[in-house]
Amino acid sequence: MDLQSARDLQAELLSIGMPYEIALGIAPIKGDYFELAVRVQHETPETVKVLAYIEDQARGEVDVQVIGTPQLQCSCEPYAPGASCGREDAGVGTLGPLVTVQGTEYVVSNNHVLANNNQGRPGDEIWHPGAPHLASADHDPPQRIGTLAGFIPLNEDGPNTVDAALCTLDDGIDFSCEISEVLDPGELVRGIRVAKRGWATGHTEGHVTAFEMNNFHIWCEPLGHVLFADQIQIEPDSGSLFFSLPGDSGALVYEPETKQAVGLIFAATRASLEPGRSATYVNPMPAVLDQLGAALTAR
Amino acid sequence: MADREAARAASRALASRLRSDMRVNGVGITGDRFGFAVKVNLVDGLDQPELPAEIDGVPVETEVVGHSFLLLQ
């Protein structure tokens, strides 16, 4: 197919939503002939079905490669909000802001990232780029960066306002963060521009579309459906499909002009109707800090 | 359009009414200095509860957002 046809097909398929294990691109084959590039992390019953659909839509003009799990970010020093983190019995999320609690510094992320939905215990090891069981021989070995210090328990009866936990920093782990102020929630309005850095999608920008959102329910294994209140909804800028993706849990959201913290990412929704219709949900930062007994710390 | 306080009160009243309705995935506030409204997020545009156009003078807006999921990989 020609380049424009490949781009149109790519956009059309992305608009209906792909499993995160499948990435779509454009593969130049020869001259003006292109194919749809399909990169699959691993084959599952769902990805096999989706692949068959893609091949049908592309009339066979696809370049499919199974690439395995994308490698986690190579270790970065100094660490900063946006670096990946994980524990042995859970997946990978993102390190958020640096805070101080009673004179001790910690890094904040979600309960579901650092404490595996209330299952963790203080002292559990936290790793970067992720837990050792996700490591690859081709990249830097995971490094322990600290331990779980505590978390705000998720209440199965709800409503919860935050999904947050604290990670200590081991000696020699240098963590820098330039955000130390918090946006006044009374200033939240539709359209406020926000940004974040998460390990899955890096730096992205979007805008607030709703706030003080109650009745937000989400499945948290093994707790079941957990109800949240007072959440902030963010949508990507036009032309972007997402503000966040799986792996961005725990990322610090801030106003880029004032560098004021807005909140902590924890969840998303995606209505597979049209591009840009995914939404990210963020715990309000004042509530995160209040419940952790913490203050943002710039270093 | 209504002010923030009126929208907050209307949003909370509607949220209370819809608390156990799993077709709704969020009841909040939207708007700016030109006025605020209640925002109801729906899981599915084809299966939604009956909603008023406004509550106590506060407009009600809806958006189909789909199901929610944690952003852990």
CSV table of C-alpha atoms in Angstrom, one decimal:
chain,number,residue,atom,x,y,z
A,1,MET,CA,0.0,0.0,0.0
A,2,ASP,CA,1.1,3.6,-0.4
A,3,LEU,CA,2.3,5.7,2.6
A,4,GLN,CA,-0.9,7.6,3.1
A,5,SER,CA,-3.0,4.4,3.0
A,6,ALA,CA,-0.7,2.9,5.6
A,7,ARG,CA,-1.0,6.0,7.8
A,8,ASP,CA,-4.8,6.0,7.5
A,9,LEU,CA,-5.0,2.3,8.4
A,10,GLN,CA,-2.7,2.8,11.4
A,11,ALA,CA,-4.8,5.7,12.6
A,12,GLU,CA,-8.0,3.8,12.1
A,13,LEU,CA,-6.8,0.7,14.0
A,14,LEU,CA,-5.4,2.8,16.9
A,15,SER,CA,-8.7,4.6,17.2
A,16,ILE,CA,-10.5,1.4,18.1
A,17,GLY,CA,-7.9,0.6,20.7
A,18,MET,CA,-5.2,-2.0,20.6
A,19,PRO,CA,-4.1,-4.3,23.5
A,20,TYR,CA,-1.0,-2.7,25.0
A,21,GLU,CA,1.1,-5.7,23.8
A,22,ILE,CA,0.6,-4.6,20.2
A,23,ALA,CA,2.3,-1.5,18.6
A,24,LEU,CA,1.5,-0.2,15.1
A,25,GLY,CA,3.8,1.6,12.8
A,26,ILE,CA,4.8,2.0,9.2
A,27,ALA,CA,7.3,-0.3,7.5
A,28,PRO,CA,8.9,0.9,4.3
A,29,ILE,CA,9.3,-2.1,2.1
A,30,LYS,CA,10.5,-0.8,-1.3
A,31,GLY,CA,10.2,2.5,-3.1
A,32,ASP,CA,6.6,3.8,-2.6
A,33,TYR,CA,5.4,0.5,-1.2
A,34,PHE,CA,4.7,0.3,2.5
A,35,GLU,CA,3.2,-2.2,4.9
A,36,LEU,CA,1.7,-1.8,8.3
A,37,ALA,CA,4.4,-2.5,10.9
A,38,VAL,CA,3.0,-4.6,13.7
A,39,ARG,CA,5.2,-5.3,16.7
A,40,VAL,CA,3.9,-7.8,19.3
A,41,GLN,CA,5.3,-8.2,22.7
A,42,HIS,CA,4.1,-11.8,23.1
A,43,GLU,CA,1.3,-13.9,21.8
A,44,THR,CA,-1.8,-14.4,23.9
A,45,PRO,CA,-5.2,-15.5,22.9
A,46,GLU,CA,-6.3,-11.9,22.7
A,47,THR,CA,-3.3,-10.7,20.6
A,48,VAL,CA,-3.7,-13.6,18.2
A,49,LYS,CA,-7.3,-12.6,17.6
A,50,VAL,CA,-6.4,-8.9,17.2
A,51,LEU,CA,-3.5,-9.8,14.8
A,52,ALA,CA,-5.9,-11.8,12.6
A,53,TYR,CA,-8.2,-8.7,12.5
A,54,ILE,CA,-5.3,-6.4,11.7
A,55,GLU,CA,-4.1,-8.7,8.9
A,56,ASP,CA,-7.6,-8.8,7.5
A,57,GLN,CA,-8.0,-5.0,7.6
A,58,ALA,CA,-4.5,-4.6,5.9
A,59,ARG,CA,-5.3,-7.3,3.3
A,60,GLY,CA,-2.2,-9.2,4.3
A,61,GLU,CA,0.1,-6.1,3.8
A,62,VAL,CA,1.6,-6.3,7.3
A,63,ASP,CA,5.1,-6.7,8.6
A,64,VAL,CA,4.7,-8.6,11.9
A,65,GLN,CA,7.4,-9.1,14.4
A,66,VAL,CA,7.2,-10.7,17.9
A,67,ILE,CA,9.6,-8.5,19.9
A,68,GLY,CA,9.2,-9.7,23.4
A,69,THR,CA,8.6,-7.5,26.4
A,70,PRO,CA,10.1,-4.0,25.8
A,71,GLN,CA,13.1,-3.6,27.9
A,72,LEU,CA,12.7,-1.4,31.0
A,73,GLN,CA,14.5,1.9,31.0
A,74,CYS,CA,18.2,1.5,31.6
A,75,SER,CA,19.0,2.6,35.1
A,76,CYS,CA,19.2,6.3,35.5
A,77,GLU,CA,21.1,8.3,38.0
A,78,PRO,CA,20.2,10.6,39.6
A,79,TYR,CA,16.8,9.2,39.9
A,80,ALA,CA,13.9,11.5,39.4
A,81,PRO,CA,10.1,11.5,39.1
A,82,GLY,CA,9.3,9.4,36.0
A,83,ALA,CA,11.8,6.6,36.6
A,84,SER,CA,10.4,3.1,36.7
A,85,CYS,CA,10.0,1.0,39.8
A,86,GLY,CA,8.6,-2.3,40.8
A,87,ARG,CA,8.5,-5.1,43.4
A,88,GLU,CA,8.8,-8.9,43.1
A,89,ASP,CA,5.1,-9.7,43.2
A,90,ALA,CA,3.7,-6.9,41.1
A,91,GLY,CA,4.3,-5.2,37.8
A,92,VAL,CA,6.1,-1.9,37.0
A,93,GLY,CA,5.0,1.6,37.8
A,94,THR,CA,6.6,5.0,38.1
A,95,LEU,CA,8.3,6.9,40.9
A,96,GLY,CA,6.5,10.1,41.8
A,97,PRO,CA,7.5,13.1,43.8
A,98,LEU,CA,10.1,13.4,46.6
A,99,VAL,CA,8.5,14.1,50.0
A,100,THR,CA,9.6,14.5,53.6
A,101,VAL,CA,7.7,12.9,56.5
A,102,GLN,CA,8.8,13.7,60.0
A,103,GLY,CA,12.3,14.7,58.8
A,104,THR,CA,12.9,11.7,56.6
A,105,GLU,CA,12.8,11.7,52.8
A,106,TYR,CA,10.7,9.2,50.7
A,107,VAL,CA,9.6,8.9,47.2
A,108,VAL,CA,5.9,8.6,46.6
A,109,SER,CA,4.1,6.2,44.2
A,110,ASN,CA,0.9,4.3,44.3
A,111,ASN,CA,-0.2,1.7,46.8
A,112,HIS,CA,-0.9,-0.7,43.9
A,113,VAL,CA,2.7,-0.2,42.7
A,114,LEU,CA,4.7,-0.2,45.9
A,115,ALA,CA,2.4,-2.3,48.1
A,116,ASN,CA,0.5,-4.5,45.7
A,117,ASN,CA,-2.9,-3.3,46.8
A,118,ASN,CA,-2.4,-3.6,50.5
A,119,GLN,CA,-0.5,-6.9,50.3
A,120,GLY,CA,2.9,-5.3,51.0
A,121,ARG,CA,4.8,-5.1,54.2
A,122,PRO,CA,7.2,-2.4,55.4
A,123,GLY,CA,10.7,-3.5,54.3
A,124,ASP,CA,9.6,-5.0,51.0
A,125,GLU,CA,12.3,-4.3,48.4
A,126,ILE,CA,11.6,-1.8,45.6
A,127,TRP,CA,13.7,-2.0,42.4
A,128,HIS,CA,14.7,0.1,39.4
A,129,PRO,CA,14.1,-0.3,36.5
A,130,GLY,CA,11.8,-3.0,37.8
A,131,ALA,CA,11.9,-6.2,39.9
A,132,PRO,CA,14.6,-8.8,39.1
A,133,HIS,CA,12.1,-11.2,37.6
A,134,LEU,CA,11.6,-8.8,34.8
A,135,ALA,CA,15.2,-8.2,34.1
A,136,SER,CA,17.0,-8.9,30.8
A,137,ALA,CA,20.6,-9.9,30.3
A,138,ASP,CA,20.9,-7.3,27.6
A,139,HIS,CA,20.5,-4.4,30.0
A,140,ASP,CA,21.7,-3.1,33.3
A,141,PRO,CA,20.8,-5.4,36.2
A,142,PRO,CA,18.0,-4.1,38.4
A,143,GLN,CA,19.1,-2.1,41.4
A,144,ARG,CA,17.4,-2.0,44.7
A,145,ILE,CA,16.6,1.6,45.4
A,146,GLY,CA,14.8,1.3,48.7
A,147,THR,CA,12.0,-0.4,50.5
A,148,LEU,CA,8.3,0.0,51.1
A,149,ALA,CA,7.9,2.3,54.1
A,150,GLY,CA,4.2,2.4,54.4
A,151,PHE,CA,1.0,3.0,52.4
A,152,ILE,CA,-2.5,4.4,52.7
A,153,PRO,CA,-4.7,1.3,52.8
A,154,LEU,CA,-7.2,0.9,50.1
A,155,ASN,CA,-10.6,0.6,51.7
A,156,GLU,CA,-12.8,-2.0,50.0
A,157,ASP,CA,-15.9,-0.2,51.2
A,158,GLY,CA,-14.7,3.2,49.9
A,159,PRO,CA,-14.6,5.9,49.1
A,160,ASN,CA,-10.9,6.3,48.8
A,161,THR,CA,-9.2,9.5,47.8
A,162,VAL,CA,-5.7,8.4,47.3
A,163,ASP,CA,-3.8,5.3,46.1
A,164,ALA,CA,-0.4,6.2,47.6
A,165,ALA,CA,2.6,4.6,49.3
A,166,LEU,CA,6.1,5.7,50.4
A,167,CYS,CA,9.4,4.2,49.4
A,168,THR,CA,12.6,4.8,51.4
A,169,LEU,CA,15.8,5.6,49.5
A,170,ASP,CA,18.8,3.4,50.1
A,171,ASP,CA,22.1,5.0,51.0
A,172,GLY,CA,23.8,6.2,47.8
A,173,ILE,CA,20.5,6.5,45.8
A,174,ASP,CA,20.4,10.1,44.6
A,175,PHE,CA,16.9,11.3,43.8
A,176,SER,CA,16.2,14.7,42.5
A,177,CYS,CA,12.9,16.5,42.1
A,178,GLU,CA,12.2,20.2,41.3
A,179,ILE,CA,8.5,20.2,42.3
A,180,SER,CA,7.9,21.6,45.8
A,181,GLU,CA,4.6,23.6,45.5
A,182,VAL,CA,1.0,22.4,45.2
A,183,LEU,CA,-1.7,23.9,43.0
A,184,ASP,CA,-4.6,25.2,45.0
A,185,PRO,CA,-7.5,22.8,44.2
A,186,GLY,CA,-9.8,25.8,44.1
A,187,GLU,CA,-8.0,26.9,41.0
A,188,LEU,CA,-8.8,23.7,39.1
A,189,VAL,CA,-10.9,24.5,36.0
A,190,ARG,CA,-11.5,22.8,32.7
A,191,GLY,CA,-8.6,23.3,30.3
A,192,ILE,CA,-5.8,23.8,32.8
A,193,ARG,CA,-2.7,22.5,31.1
A,194,VAL,CA,-0.8,19.7,32.8
A,195,ALA,CA,2.3,17.5,32.2
A,196,LYS,CA,3.8,14.4,33.6
A,197,ARG,CA,6.8,12.1,33.1
A,198,GLY,CA,6.1,8.4,33.4
A,199,TRP,CA,8.2,5.4,32.6
A,200,ALA,CA,5.7,4.1,30.0
A,201,THR,CA,5.1,7.2,27.9
A,202,GLY,CA,7.7,9.6,29.0
A,203,HIS,CA,6.8,13.3,28.9
A,204,THR,CA,3.2,13.9,27.9
A,205,GLU,CA,1.0,16.9,28.1
A,206,GLY,CA,-2.8,17.2,28.5
A,207,HIS,CA,-5.5,19.2,30.1
A,208,VAL,CA,-7.9,18.9,33.0
A,209,THR,CA,-11.4,18.0,31.9
A,210,ALA,CA,-13.1,17.3,35.3
A,211,PHE,CA,-12.4,17.3,39.0
A,212,GLU,CA,-14.0,16.5,42.4
A,213,MET,CA,-15.0,13.3,40.6
A,214,ASN,CA,-16.8,10.8,42.8
A,215,ASN,CA,-18.3,7.3,42.2
A,216,PHE,CA,-15.1,6.3,40.3
A,217,HIS,CA,-14.8,2.5,40.6
A,218,ILE,CA,-11.9,0.4,39.7
A,219,TRP,CA,-10.9,-3.2,40.0
A,220,CYS,CA,-8.0,-3.7,42.4
A,221,GLU,CA,-7.0,-7.4,42.7
A,222,PRO,CA,-7.5,-9.0,45.2
A,223,LEU,CA,-9.7,-6.4,46.9
A,224,GLY,CA,-12.3,-6.3,44.1
A,225,HIS,CA,-14.1,-3.1,43.0
A,226,VAL,CA,-12.7,-0.2,45.0
A,227,LEU,CA,-14.5,3.2,45.0
A,228,PHE,CA,-12.7,6.5,44.7
A,229,ALA,CA,-13.9,10.1,45.3
A,230,ASP,CA,-12.6,13.5,44.5
A,231,GLN,CA,-10.4,12.5,41.5
A,232,ILE,CA,-9.1,14.7,38.8
A,233,GLN,CA,-9.7,13.7,35.1
A,234,ILE,CA,-7.1,14.6,32.5
A,235,GLU,CA,-7.4,14.1,28.8
A,236,PRO,CA,-4.6,14.2,26.2
A,237,ASP,CA,-4.1,17.2,23.9
A,238,SER,CA,-5.8,16.9,20.5
A,239,GLY,CA,-3.7,14.8,18.1
A,240,SER,CA,-2.5,12.5,21.0
A,241,LEU,CA,-4.2,9.3,21.8
A,242,PHE,CA,-3.2,9.1,25.5
A,243,PHE,CA,-1.8,11.1,28.4
A,244,SER,CA,-0.8,7.9,30.1
A,245,LEU,CA,-0.5,4.1,29.6
A,246,PRO,CA,0.0,1.1,31.8
A,247,GLY,CA,3.3,1.6,33.6
A,248,ASP,CA,2.7,5.3,34.3
A,249,SER,CA,1.0,4.6,37.7
A,250,GLY,CA,2.5,6.8,40.3
A,251,ALA,CA,3.7,9.6,38.0
A,252,LEU,CA,3.6,13.1,39.3
A,253,VAL,CA,1.2,15.4,37.4
A,254,TYR,CA,2.1,19.1,37.5
A,255,GLU,CA,1.3,22.4,35.9
A,256,PRO,CA,4.2,23.1,33.5
A,257,GLU,CA,4.1,26.9,33.7
A,258,THR,CA,4.1,27.2,37.4
A,259,LYS,CA,5.7,23.8,38.3
A,260,GLN,CA,3.0,23.3,40.9
A,261,ALA,CA,2.0,19.7,41.7
A,262,VAL,CA,-1.5,18.7,40.7
A,263,GLY,CA,-1.7,15.0,41.6
A,264,LEU,CA,-0.6,11.4,41.4
A,265,ILE,CA,-1.6,9.2,38.4
A,266,PHE,CA,-3.2,5.9,39.2
A,267,ALA,CA,-5.8,4.9,36.7
A,268,ALA,CA,-7.2,5.4,33.2
A,269,THR,CA,-10.3,4.7,31.1
A,270,ARG,CA,-10.4,4.2,27.4
A,271,ALA,CA,-13.5,4.4,25.3
A,272,SER,CA,-12.6,2.9,22.0
A,273,LEU,CA,-14.5,5.4,19.9
A,274,GLU,CA,-12.1,7.9,18.5
A,275,PRO,CA,-8.6,9.1,19.0
A,276,GLY,CA,-8.0,11.2,22.1
A,277,ARG,CA,-10.8,9.6,24.0
A,278,SER,CA,-8.7,8.1,26.7
A,279,ALA,CA,-8.8,9.7,30.1
A,280,THR,CA,-6.3,9.6,33.0
A,281,TYR,CA,-7.4,9.8,36.7
A,282,VAL,CA,-5.3,11.5,39.3
A,283,ASN,CA,-5.4,11.6,43.1
A,284,PRO,CA,-5.4,15.3,44.1
A,285,MET,CA,-2.0,16.1,45.6
A,286,PRO,CA,-3.2,17.9,48.7
A,287,ALA,CA,-5.1,14.7,49.7
A,288,VAL,CA,-2.0,12.6,48.9
A,289,LEU,CA,0.2,14.8,51.1
A,290,ASP,CA,-2.3,15.2,53.9
A,291,GLN,CA,-2.9,11.4,54.2
A,292,LEU,CA,0.8,10.6,54.1
A,293,GLY,CA,1.6,13.4,56.5
A,294,ALA,CA,4.1,14.6,53.9
A,295,ALA,CA,5.5,17.7,52.4
A,296,LEU,CA,6.9,18.0,48.8
A,297,THR,CA,10.6,18.3,48.8
A,298,ALA,CA,12.7,19.8,46.0
A,299,ARG,CA,16.3,18.6,45.7
B,1,MET,CA,-24.2,28.2,33.8
B,2,ALA,CA,-23.7,27.8,37.5
B,3,ASP,CA,-20.9,28.7,39.9
B,4,ARG,CA,-18.5,26.2,41.4
B,5,GLU,CA,-20.3,25.8,44.7
B,6,ALA,CA,-23.7,25.2,43.0
B,7,ALA,CA,-22.1,22.6,40.7
B,8,ARG,CA,-20.4,20.9,43.7
B,9,ALA,CA,-23.7,20.6,45.5
B,10,ALA,CA,-25.5,19.3,42.5
B,11,SER,CA,-22.7,16.9,41.7
B,12,ARG,CA,-22.7,15.4,45.2
B,13,ALA,CA,-26.5,15.0,45.1
B,14,LEU,CA,-26.3,13.2,41.8
B,15,ALA,CA,-23.4,11.1,42.9
B,16,SER,CA,-25.3,10.0,45.9
B,17,ARG,CA,-28.3,9.0,43.8
B,18,LEU,CA,-26.1,7.1,41.3
B,19,ARG,CA,-23.7,5.5,43.8
B,20,SER,CA,-24.6,1.9,43.1
B,21,ASP,CA,-25.1,2.3,39.3
B,22,MET,CA,-22.1,0.5,37.7
B,23,ARG,CA,-23.0,2.1,34.3
B,24,VAL,CA,-21.6,5.3,35.8
B,25,ASN,CA,-17.9,5.7,36.3
B,26,GLY,CA,-17.6,9.1,37.8
B,27,VAL,CA,-19.7,12.1,38.8
B,28,GLY,CA,-17.8,15.3,39.1
B,29,ILE,CA,-17.5,18.9,38.1
B,30,THR,CA,-16.3,20.6,34.9
B,31,GLY,CA,-16.2,24.2,33.8
B,32,ASP,CA,-14.3,27.4,34.2
B,33,ARG,CA,-14.8,31.1,35.0
B,34,PHE,CA,-17.7,31.2,32.5
B,35,GLY,CA,-19.6,28.6,34.5
B,36,PHE,CA,-19.6,25.1,35.9
B,37,ALA,CA,-21.6,22.0,35.2
B,38,VAL,CA,-22.0,18.5,36.6
B,39,LYS,CA,-20.1,15.9,34.6
B,40,VAL,CA,-21.2,12.3,34.5
B,41,ASN,CA,-18.8,9.7,33.0
B,42,LEU,CA,-20.5,6.7,31.5
B,43,VAL,CA,-19.1,3.2,30.9
B,44,ASP,CA,-21.1,2.6,27.7
B,45,GLY,CA,-23.0,5.0,25.5
B,46,LEU,CA,-25.6,2.4,24.6
B,47,ASP,CA,-26.5,1.5,28.2
B,48,GLN,CA,-26.9,4.5,30.5
B,49,PRO,CA,-29.2,5.6,33.3
B,50,GLU,CA,-31.8,8.3,32.8
B,51,LEU,CA,-30.1,11.6,33.7
B,52,PRO,CA,-31.6,15.0,34.1
B,53,ALA,CA,-30.5,17.8,31.8
B,54,GLU,CA,-29.9,19.9,34.8
B,55,ILE,CA,-30.0,19.7,38.6
B,56,ASP,CA,-31.0,22.8,40.6
B,57,GLY,CA,-30.1,25.0,37.6
B,58,VAL,CA,-26.7,23.3,37.1
B,59,PRO,CA,-26.3,21.7,33.6
B,60,VAL,CA,-25.4,18.0,33.4
B,61,GLU,CA,-22.9,16.9,30.8
B,62,THR,CA,-22.1,13.3,30.0
B,63,GLU,CA,-19.1,11.6,28.4
B,64,VAL,CA,-18.6,7.9,27.5
B,65,VAL,CA,-15.2,7.0,29.1
B,66,GLY,CA,-15.3,3.2,29.1
B,67,HIS,CA,-14.0,0.9,31.9
B,68,SER,CA,-11.3,1.9,34.3
B,69,PHE,CA,-8.0,0.1,34.8
B,70,LEU,CA,-4.9,0.6,37.0
B,71,LEU,CA,-1.9,1.9,35.1
B,72,LEU,CA,0.5,-0.8,36.3
B,73,GLN,CA,2.3,-2.8,33.6
